[in-house]
Every structure is written in structure tokens, then in C-alpha cells.
PDB file of C-alpha atoms in Angstrom:
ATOM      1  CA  UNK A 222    -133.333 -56.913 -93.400  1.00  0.00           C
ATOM      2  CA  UNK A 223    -133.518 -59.315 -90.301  1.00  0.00           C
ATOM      3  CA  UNK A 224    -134.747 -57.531 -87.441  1.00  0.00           C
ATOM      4  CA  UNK A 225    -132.382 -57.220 -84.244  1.00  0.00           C
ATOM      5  CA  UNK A 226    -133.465 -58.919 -81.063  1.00  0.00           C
ATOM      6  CA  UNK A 227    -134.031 -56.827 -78.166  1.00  0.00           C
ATOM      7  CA  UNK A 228    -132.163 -56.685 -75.642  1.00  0.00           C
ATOM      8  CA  UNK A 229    -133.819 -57.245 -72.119  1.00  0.00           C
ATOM      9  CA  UNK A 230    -132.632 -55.034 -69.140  1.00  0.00           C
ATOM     10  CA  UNK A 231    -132.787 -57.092 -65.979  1.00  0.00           C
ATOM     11  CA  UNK A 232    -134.830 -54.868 -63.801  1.00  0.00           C
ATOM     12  CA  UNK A 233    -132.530 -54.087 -60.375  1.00  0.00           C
ATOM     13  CA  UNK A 234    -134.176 -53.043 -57.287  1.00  0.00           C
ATOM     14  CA  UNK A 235    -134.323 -48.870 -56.576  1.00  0.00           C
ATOM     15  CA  UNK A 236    -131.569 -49.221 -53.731  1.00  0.00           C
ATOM     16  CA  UNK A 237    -129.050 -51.218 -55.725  1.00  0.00           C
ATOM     17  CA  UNK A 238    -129.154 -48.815 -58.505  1.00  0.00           C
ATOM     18  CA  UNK A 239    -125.715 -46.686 -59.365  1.00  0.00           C
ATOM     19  CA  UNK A 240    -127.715 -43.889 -59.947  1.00  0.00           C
ATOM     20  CA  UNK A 241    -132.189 -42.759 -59.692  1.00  0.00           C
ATOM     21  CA  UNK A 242    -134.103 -40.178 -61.533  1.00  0.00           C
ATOM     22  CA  UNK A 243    -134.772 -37.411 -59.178  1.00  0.00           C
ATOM     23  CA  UNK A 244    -138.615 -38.982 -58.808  1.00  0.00           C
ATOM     24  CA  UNK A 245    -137.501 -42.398 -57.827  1.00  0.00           C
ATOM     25  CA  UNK A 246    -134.859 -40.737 -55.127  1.00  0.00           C
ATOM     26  CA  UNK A 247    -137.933 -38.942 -53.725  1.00  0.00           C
ATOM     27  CA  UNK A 248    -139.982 -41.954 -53.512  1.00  0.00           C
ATOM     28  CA  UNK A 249    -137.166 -44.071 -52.058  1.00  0.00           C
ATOM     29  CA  UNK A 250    -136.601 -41.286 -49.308  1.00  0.00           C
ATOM     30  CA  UNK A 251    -139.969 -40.398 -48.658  1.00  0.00           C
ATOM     31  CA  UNK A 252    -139.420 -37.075 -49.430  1.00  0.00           C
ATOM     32  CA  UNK A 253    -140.784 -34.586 -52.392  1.00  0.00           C
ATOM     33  CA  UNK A 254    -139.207 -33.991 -55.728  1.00  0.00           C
ATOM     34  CA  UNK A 255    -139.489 -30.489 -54.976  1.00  0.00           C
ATOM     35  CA  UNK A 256    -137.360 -30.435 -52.067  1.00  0.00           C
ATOM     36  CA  UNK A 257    -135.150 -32.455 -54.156  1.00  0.00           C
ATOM     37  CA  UNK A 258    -135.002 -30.033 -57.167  1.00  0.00           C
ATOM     38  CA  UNK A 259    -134.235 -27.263 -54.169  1.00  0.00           C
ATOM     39  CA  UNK A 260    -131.299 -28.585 -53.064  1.00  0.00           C
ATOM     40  CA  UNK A 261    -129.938 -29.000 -56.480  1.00  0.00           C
ATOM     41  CA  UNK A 262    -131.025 -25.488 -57.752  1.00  0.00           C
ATOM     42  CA  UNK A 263    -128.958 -24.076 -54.216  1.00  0.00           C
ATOM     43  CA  UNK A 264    -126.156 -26.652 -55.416  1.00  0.00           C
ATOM     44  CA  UNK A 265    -126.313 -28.621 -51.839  1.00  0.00           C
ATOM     45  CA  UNK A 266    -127.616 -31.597 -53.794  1.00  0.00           C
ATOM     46  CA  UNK A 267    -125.087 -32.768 -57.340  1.00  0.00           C
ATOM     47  CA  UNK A 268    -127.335 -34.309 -59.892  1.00  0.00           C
ATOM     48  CA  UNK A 269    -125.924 -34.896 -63.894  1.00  0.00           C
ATOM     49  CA  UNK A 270    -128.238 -34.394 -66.956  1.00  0.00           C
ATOM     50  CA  UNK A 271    -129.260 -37.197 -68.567  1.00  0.00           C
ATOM     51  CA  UNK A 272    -130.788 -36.364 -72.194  1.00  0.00           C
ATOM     52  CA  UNK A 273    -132.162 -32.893 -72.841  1.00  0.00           C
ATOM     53  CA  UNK A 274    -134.671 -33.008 -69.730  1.00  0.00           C
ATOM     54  CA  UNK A 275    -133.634 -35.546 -67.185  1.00  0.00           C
ATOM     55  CA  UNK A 276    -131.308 -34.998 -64.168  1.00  0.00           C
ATOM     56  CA  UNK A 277    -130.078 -38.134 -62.220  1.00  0.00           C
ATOM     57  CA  UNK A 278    -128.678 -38.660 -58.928  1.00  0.00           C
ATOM     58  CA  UNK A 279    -125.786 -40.870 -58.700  1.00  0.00           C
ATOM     59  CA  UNK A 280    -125.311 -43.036 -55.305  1.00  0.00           C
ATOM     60  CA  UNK A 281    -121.575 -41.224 -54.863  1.00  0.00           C
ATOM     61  CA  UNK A 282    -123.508 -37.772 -55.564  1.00  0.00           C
ATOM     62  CA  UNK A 283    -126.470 -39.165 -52.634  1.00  0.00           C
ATOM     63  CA  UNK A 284    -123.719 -40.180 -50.236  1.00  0.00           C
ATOM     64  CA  UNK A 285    -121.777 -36.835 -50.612  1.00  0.00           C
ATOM     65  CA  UNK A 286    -125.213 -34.884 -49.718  1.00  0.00           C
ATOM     66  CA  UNK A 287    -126.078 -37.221 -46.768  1.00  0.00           C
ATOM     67  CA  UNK A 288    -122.564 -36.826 -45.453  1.00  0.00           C
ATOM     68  CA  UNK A 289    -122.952 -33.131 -45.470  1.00  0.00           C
ATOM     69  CA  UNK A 290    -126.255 -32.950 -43.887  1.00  0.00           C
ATOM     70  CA  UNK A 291    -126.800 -31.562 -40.538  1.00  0.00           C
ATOM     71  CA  UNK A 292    -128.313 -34.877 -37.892  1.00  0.00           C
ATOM     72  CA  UNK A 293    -131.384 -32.922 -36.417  1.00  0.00           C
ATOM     73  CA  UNK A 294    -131.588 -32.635 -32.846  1.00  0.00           C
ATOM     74  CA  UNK A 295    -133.825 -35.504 -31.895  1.00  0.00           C
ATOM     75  CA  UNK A 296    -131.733 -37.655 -33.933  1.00  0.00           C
ATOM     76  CA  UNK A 297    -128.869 -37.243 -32.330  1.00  0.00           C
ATOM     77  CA  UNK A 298    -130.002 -37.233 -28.761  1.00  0.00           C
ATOM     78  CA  UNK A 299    -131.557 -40.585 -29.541  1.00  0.00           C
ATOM     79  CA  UNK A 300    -128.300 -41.954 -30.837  1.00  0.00           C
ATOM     80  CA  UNK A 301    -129.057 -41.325 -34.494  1.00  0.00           C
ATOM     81  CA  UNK A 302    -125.770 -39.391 -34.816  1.00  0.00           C
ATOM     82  CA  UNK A 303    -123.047 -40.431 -37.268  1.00  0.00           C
TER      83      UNK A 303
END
């Protein structure tokens, strides 16, 4: 039996991803997990199991979120308002 070569995954930087593991959308947003796993558990946040254990953000499931959240006040009086 002749062994199969492995494929290599070219590795593509955390905001060109499709999609991040809950832990790497944290990271990225400087926020926690747990507030992350919040707004999924109160179904604000989408997110699609991957595997028996992981959940994944997708960038059209980030967008929809972002779109929906509320600009805080000093956001928007600074011109940080969509």
C-alpha cells in the first residue's frame, strides 16, 4: 500500500476566513467567548455545528448580527453610526 500524500491547507488570515470557531471570533473582536456563547444561547447570534462539539460562525451569520446591533450612544454622536 503506497501511502497518500498530504494535502497542505494554505493557512488564510482570521479576517478572510468564510467562517471562525467561536474562540477565534472572540479573539478577532476583542471580546469573550462567553459573551459570544450568550448571544447564541438567546439566538441574537446564528452559529452552525461543526462535528459533535464545535459551533462556527459564518461571515454572512457575523454580518447579520452586526447589522442588528444597536450603535451605542458615544458611537453615534461621534459619527460611528451606520
Amino acid at each position: 500500500v503506497v501511502p497518500r500524500p498530504r494535502l497542505e491547507t494554505p493557512a488564510v488570515p482570521l479576517g478572510e476566513r468564510l467562517a471562525w470557531r467561536v474562540d477565534e471570533l472572540a479573539a478577532m473582536c476583542g471580546v469573550s467567548r462567553s459573551a459570544l456563547y450568550a448571544e447564541i444561547q438567546q439566538g441574537r447570534l446564528r452559529a452552525s455545528r461543526i462535528g459533535r462539539s464545535g459551533l462556527i460562525v459564518t461571515r454572512e451569520q457575523w454580518s447579520a448580527f452586526v447589522g442588528r446591533a444597536e450603535v451605542p450612544r458615544h458611537l453615534a454622536a461621534a459619527g460611528g453610526a451606520r
